[in-house]
Coordinates of C-alpha atoms and ligand atoms in Angstrom, one line a residue:
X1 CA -36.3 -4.5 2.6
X2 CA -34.2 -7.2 0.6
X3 CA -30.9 -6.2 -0.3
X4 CA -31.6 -5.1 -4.0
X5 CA -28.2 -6.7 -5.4
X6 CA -30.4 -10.2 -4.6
X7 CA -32.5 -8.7 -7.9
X8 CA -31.2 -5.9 -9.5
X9 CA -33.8 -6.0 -12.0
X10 CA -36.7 -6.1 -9.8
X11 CA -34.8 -3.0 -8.5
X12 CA -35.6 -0.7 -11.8
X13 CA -33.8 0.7 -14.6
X14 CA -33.1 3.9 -12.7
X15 CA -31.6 1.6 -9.6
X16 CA -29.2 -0.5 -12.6
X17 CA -28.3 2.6 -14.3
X18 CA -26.8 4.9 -11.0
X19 CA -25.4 2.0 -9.1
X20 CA -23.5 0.6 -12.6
X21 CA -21.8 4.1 -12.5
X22 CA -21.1 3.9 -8.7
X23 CA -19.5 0.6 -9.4
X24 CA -17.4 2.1 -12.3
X25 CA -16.4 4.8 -9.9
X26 CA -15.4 2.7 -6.8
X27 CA -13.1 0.6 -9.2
X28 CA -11.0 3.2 -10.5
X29 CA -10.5 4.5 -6.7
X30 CA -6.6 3.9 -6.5
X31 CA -7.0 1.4 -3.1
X32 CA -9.3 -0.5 -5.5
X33 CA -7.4 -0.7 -8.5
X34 CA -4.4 -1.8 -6.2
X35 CA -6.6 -5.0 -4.7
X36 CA -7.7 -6.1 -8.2
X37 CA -4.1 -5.6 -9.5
X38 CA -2.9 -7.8 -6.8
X39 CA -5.0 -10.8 -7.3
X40 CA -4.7 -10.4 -10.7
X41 CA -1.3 -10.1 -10.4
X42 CA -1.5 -13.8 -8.4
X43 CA -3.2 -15.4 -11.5
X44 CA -1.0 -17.0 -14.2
X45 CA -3.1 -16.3 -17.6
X46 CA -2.4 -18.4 -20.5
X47 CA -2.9 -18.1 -24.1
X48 CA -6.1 -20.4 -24.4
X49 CA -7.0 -19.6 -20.9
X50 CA -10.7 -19.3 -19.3
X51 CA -11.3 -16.9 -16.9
X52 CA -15.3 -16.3 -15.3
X53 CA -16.3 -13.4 -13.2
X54 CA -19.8 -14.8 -11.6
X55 CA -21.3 -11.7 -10.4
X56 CA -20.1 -9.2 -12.9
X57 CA -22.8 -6.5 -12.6
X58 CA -21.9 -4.0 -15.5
X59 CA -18.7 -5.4 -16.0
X60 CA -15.8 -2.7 -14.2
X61 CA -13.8 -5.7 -13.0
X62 CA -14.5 -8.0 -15.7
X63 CA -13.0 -5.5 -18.3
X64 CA -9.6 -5.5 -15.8
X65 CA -9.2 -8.8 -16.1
X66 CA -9.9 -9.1 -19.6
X67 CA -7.6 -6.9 -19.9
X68 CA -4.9 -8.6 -17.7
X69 CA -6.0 -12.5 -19.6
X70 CA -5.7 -11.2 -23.1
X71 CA -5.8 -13.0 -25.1
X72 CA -7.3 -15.5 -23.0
X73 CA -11.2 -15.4 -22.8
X74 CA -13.2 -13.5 -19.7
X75 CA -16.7 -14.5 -19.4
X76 CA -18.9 -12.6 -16.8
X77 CA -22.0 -14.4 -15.7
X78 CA -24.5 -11.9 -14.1
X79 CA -28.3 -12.7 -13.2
X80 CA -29.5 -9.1 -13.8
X81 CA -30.4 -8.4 -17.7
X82 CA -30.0 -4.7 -17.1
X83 CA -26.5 -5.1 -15.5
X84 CA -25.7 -7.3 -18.6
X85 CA -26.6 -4.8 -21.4
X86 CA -24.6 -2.1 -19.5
X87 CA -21.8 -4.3 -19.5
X88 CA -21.9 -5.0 -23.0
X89 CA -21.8 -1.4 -23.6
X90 CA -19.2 -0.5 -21.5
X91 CA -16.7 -3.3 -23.2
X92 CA -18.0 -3.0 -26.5
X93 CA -14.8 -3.3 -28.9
X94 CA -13.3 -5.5 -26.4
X95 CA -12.7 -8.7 -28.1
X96 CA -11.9 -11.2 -25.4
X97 CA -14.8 -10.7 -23.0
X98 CA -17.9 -11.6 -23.2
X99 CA -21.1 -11.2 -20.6
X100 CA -24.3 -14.3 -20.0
X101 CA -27.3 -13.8 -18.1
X102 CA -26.9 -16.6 -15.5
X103 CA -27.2 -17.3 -11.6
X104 CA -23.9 -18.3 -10.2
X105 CA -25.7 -21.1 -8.7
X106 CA -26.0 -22.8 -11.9
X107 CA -23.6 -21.6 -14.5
X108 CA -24.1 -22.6 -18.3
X109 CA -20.4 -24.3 -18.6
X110 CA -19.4 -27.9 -18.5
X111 CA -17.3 -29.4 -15.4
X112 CA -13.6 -28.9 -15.2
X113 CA -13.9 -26.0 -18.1
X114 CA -12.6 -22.5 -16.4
X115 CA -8.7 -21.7 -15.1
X116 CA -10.0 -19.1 -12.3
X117 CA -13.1 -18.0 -11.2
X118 CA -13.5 -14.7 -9.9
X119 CA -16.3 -13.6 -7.0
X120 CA -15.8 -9.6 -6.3
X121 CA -18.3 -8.1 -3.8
X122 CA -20.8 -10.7 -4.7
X123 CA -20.9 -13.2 -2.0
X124 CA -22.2 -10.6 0.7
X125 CA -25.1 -10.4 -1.4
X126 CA -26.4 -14.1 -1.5
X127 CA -28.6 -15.5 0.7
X128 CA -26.3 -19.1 -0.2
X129 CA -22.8 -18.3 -0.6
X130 CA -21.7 -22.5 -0.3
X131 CA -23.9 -23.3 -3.1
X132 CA -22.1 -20.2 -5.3
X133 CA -18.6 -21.8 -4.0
X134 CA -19.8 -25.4 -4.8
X135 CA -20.7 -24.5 -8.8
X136 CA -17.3 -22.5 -8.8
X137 CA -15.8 -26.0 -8.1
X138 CA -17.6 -27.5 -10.8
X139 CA -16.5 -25.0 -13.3
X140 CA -13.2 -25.0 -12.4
X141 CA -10.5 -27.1 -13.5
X142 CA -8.0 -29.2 -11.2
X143 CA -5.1 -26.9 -10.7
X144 CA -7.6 -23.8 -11.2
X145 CA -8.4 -21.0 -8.7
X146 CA -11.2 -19.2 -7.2
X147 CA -10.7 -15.5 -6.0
X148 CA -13.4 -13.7 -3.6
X149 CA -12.9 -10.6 -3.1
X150 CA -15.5 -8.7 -0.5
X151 CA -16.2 -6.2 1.7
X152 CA -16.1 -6.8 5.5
X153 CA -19.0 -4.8 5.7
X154 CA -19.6 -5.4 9.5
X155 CA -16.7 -3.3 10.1
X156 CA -17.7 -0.5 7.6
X157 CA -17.9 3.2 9.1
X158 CA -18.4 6.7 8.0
X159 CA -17.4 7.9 11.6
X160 CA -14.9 10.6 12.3
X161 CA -15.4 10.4 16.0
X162 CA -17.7 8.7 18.9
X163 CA -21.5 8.8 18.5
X164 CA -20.7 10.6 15.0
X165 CA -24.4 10.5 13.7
X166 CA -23.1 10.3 9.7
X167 CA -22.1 6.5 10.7
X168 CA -25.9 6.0 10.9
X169 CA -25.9 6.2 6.6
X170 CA -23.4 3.8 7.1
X171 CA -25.1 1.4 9.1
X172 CA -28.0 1.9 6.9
X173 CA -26.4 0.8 3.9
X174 CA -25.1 -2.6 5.5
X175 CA -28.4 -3.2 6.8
X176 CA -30.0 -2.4 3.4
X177 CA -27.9 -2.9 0.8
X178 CA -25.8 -6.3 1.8
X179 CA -27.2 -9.5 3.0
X180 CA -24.2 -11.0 4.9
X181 CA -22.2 -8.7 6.3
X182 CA -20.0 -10.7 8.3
X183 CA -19.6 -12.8 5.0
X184 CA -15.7 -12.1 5.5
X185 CA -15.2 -13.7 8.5
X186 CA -17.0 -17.0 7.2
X187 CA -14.7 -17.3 4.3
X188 CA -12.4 -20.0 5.8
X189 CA -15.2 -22.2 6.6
X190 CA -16.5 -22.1 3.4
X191 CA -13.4 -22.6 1.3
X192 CA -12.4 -25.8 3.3
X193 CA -15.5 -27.2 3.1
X194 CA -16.0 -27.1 -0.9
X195 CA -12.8 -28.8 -0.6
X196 CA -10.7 -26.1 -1.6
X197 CA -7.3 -25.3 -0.4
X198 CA -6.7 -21.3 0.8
X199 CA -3.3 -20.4 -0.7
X200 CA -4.0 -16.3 0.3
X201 CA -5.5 -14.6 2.8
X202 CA -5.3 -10.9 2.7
X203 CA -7.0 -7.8 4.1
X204 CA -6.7 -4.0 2.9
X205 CA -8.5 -1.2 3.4
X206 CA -10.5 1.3 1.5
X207 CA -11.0 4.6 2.6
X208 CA -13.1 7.0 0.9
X209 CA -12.3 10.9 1.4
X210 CA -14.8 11.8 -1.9
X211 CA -18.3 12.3 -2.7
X212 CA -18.6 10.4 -5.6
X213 CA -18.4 6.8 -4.5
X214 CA -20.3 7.5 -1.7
X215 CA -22.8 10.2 -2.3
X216 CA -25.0 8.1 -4.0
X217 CA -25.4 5.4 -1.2
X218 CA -26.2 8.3 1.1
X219 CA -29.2 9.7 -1.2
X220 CA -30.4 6.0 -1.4
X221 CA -29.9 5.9 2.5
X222 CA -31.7 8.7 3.5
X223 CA -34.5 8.1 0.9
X224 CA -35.3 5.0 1.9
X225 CA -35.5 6.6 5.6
X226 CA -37.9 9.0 4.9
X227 CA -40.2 6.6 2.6
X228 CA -40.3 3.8 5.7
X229 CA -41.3 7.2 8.3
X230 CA -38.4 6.5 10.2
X231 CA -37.3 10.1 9.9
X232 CA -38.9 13.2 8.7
X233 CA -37.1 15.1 5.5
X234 CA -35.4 17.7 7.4
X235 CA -33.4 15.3 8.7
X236 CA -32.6 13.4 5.3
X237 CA -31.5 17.1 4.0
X238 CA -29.2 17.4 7.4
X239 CA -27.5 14.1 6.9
X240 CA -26.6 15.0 2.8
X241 CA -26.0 18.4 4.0
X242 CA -23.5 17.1 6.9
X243 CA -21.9 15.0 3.7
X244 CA -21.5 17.0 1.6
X245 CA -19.8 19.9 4.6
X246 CA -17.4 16.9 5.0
X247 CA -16.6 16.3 1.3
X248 CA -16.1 19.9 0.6
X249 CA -13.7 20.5 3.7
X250 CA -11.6 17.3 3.1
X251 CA -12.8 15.6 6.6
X252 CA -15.3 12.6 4.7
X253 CA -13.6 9.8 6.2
X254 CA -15.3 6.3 4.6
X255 CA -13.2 3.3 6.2
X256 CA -14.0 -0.4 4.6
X257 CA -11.7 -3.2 4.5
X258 CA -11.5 -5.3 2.1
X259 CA -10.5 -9.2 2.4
X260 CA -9.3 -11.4 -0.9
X261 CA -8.7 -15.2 -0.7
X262 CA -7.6 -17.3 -2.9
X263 CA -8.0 -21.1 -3.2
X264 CA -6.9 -23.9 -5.8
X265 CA -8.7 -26.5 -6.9
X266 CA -6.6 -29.8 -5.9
Ligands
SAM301 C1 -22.1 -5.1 -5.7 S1 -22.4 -5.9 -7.3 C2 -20.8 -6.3 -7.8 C3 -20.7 -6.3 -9.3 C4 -19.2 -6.5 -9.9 N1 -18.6 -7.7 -9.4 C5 -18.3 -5.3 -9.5 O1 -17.7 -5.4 -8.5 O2 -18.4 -4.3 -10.2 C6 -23.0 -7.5 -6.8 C7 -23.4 -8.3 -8.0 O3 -23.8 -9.6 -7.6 C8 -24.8 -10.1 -8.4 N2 -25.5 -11.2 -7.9 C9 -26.4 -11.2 -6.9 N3 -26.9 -12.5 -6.7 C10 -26.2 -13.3 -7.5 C11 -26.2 -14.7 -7.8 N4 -27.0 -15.6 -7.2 N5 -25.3 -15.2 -8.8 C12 -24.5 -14.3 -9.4 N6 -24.5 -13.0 -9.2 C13 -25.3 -12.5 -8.3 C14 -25.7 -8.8 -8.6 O4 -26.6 -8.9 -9.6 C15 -24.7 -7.8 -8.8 O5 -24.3 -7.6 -10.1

């Protein structure tokens, strides 16, 4: 199976509508409100400024930093249709943001036109990621910045001790639901050679001790189990049953790390 956030809306409207909520939720986790506030935080946003999210699925971080670049414009690109209605939905009233349906390989702006470019959890789901750096470039003016912000979804886990068999939900979701998952550790490559100069490097981590980031991901996990005949549904019941035991007694232990970087534009 192709990671679905390659085509969200070959994936359905069902697919567009839980996973927009899953992204809403995972935002407004405190450890993920305190990345986004730090690279925002790193961005100087000026009056007339032009700030792009390429990726912006429903739009949870695209509304932060609309919110941080007022009253500087926020345009998020996103090549899903569905992803883009919910996002207009979910920032309606907000009058510096705007969303386009558009690939980040080929962005609908001129050269030289945007201040910062923002790429959050998007890159580990592209089969390309250079090309996606290399129309950043483009858009972006001399002096401006590009932020990635992704998963290091190699190292994710849901294990709470050796052989735990929860982890295998975990393992399914990288293998399922993320294209590159050692994206992260090819980010330094890939910044130098679109020319750009890394100013920050950071990791932090994420760890999830509730159901309702995750509990999704596991339904989708063990589902997609059971349909390929890998497992029998008894099984699929154990593992949500074995989650939800864990969420209920405080011991659902969820470890990513996430890594931001941040180049300029010379
Ligand atoms: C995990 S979601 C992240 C959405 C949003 N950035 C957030 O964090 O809430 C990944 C997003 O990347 C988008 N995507 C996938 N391929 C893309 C491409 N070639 N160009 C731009 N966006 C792409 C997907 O449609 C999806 O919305």
């Amino acid at each position: 199976m192709t990671d679905p956030f390659q085509n969200v809306d070959a994936a359905g409207p069902e697919f567009i509508h839980v996973f927009a909520n899953a992204m809403e939720v995972r935002q407004s986790e405190p450890a993920m409100e305190t990345i986004v506030a730090r690279y925002l935080d790193k961005l100087a946003f000026s009056e007339g400024s032009l700030t792009v999210e390429v990726g912006s699925g429903a739009g949870a971080i695209a509304r932060r930093i609309a919110d941080r670049a007022a009253p500087g414009a926020v345009i998020g690109f996103e090549p899903s249709k569905g992803f883009v209605e919910e996002a207009r939905i979910r920032a309606e009233g907000v009058e510096n943001l705007s969303f386009e349906v558009a690939d980040g390989a080929a962005l609908p702006l001129p050269d030289d036109a945007a201040d910062a470019v923002v790429m959050h959890t998007v890159l580990s789901h592209v089969d390309k990621p250079d090309t996606l750096i290399g129309e950043a470039c483009r858009v972006l003016r001399s002096g401006g910045r590009l932020v990635i912000c992704d998963a290091d979804f190699s190292k994710s886990t849901l294990s709470s001790f050796a052989n735990d068999p929860l982890d295998i939900c975990a393992r399914e979701f990288t293998s399922h639901f993320v294209t590159d998952a050692y994206l992260v550790g090819k980010l330094r490559q890939l910044i130098a050679d679109a020319g750009l100069i890394l100013e920050d490097f950071t990791h932090e981590t994420r760890v999830s001790s509730t159901r309702e980031g995750m509990r999704p991901w596991v339904d989708r996990v063990t589902s997609l189990m059971v349909e390929r005949g890998d497992i029998g549904q008894p099984l699929a019941d154990a593992f949500v049953a074995e989650f939800e035991r864990r969420a209920d007694n405080g011991t659902l232990y969820g470890y990513q790390v996430f890594a931001t970087a941040i180049a300029l534009k010379p």
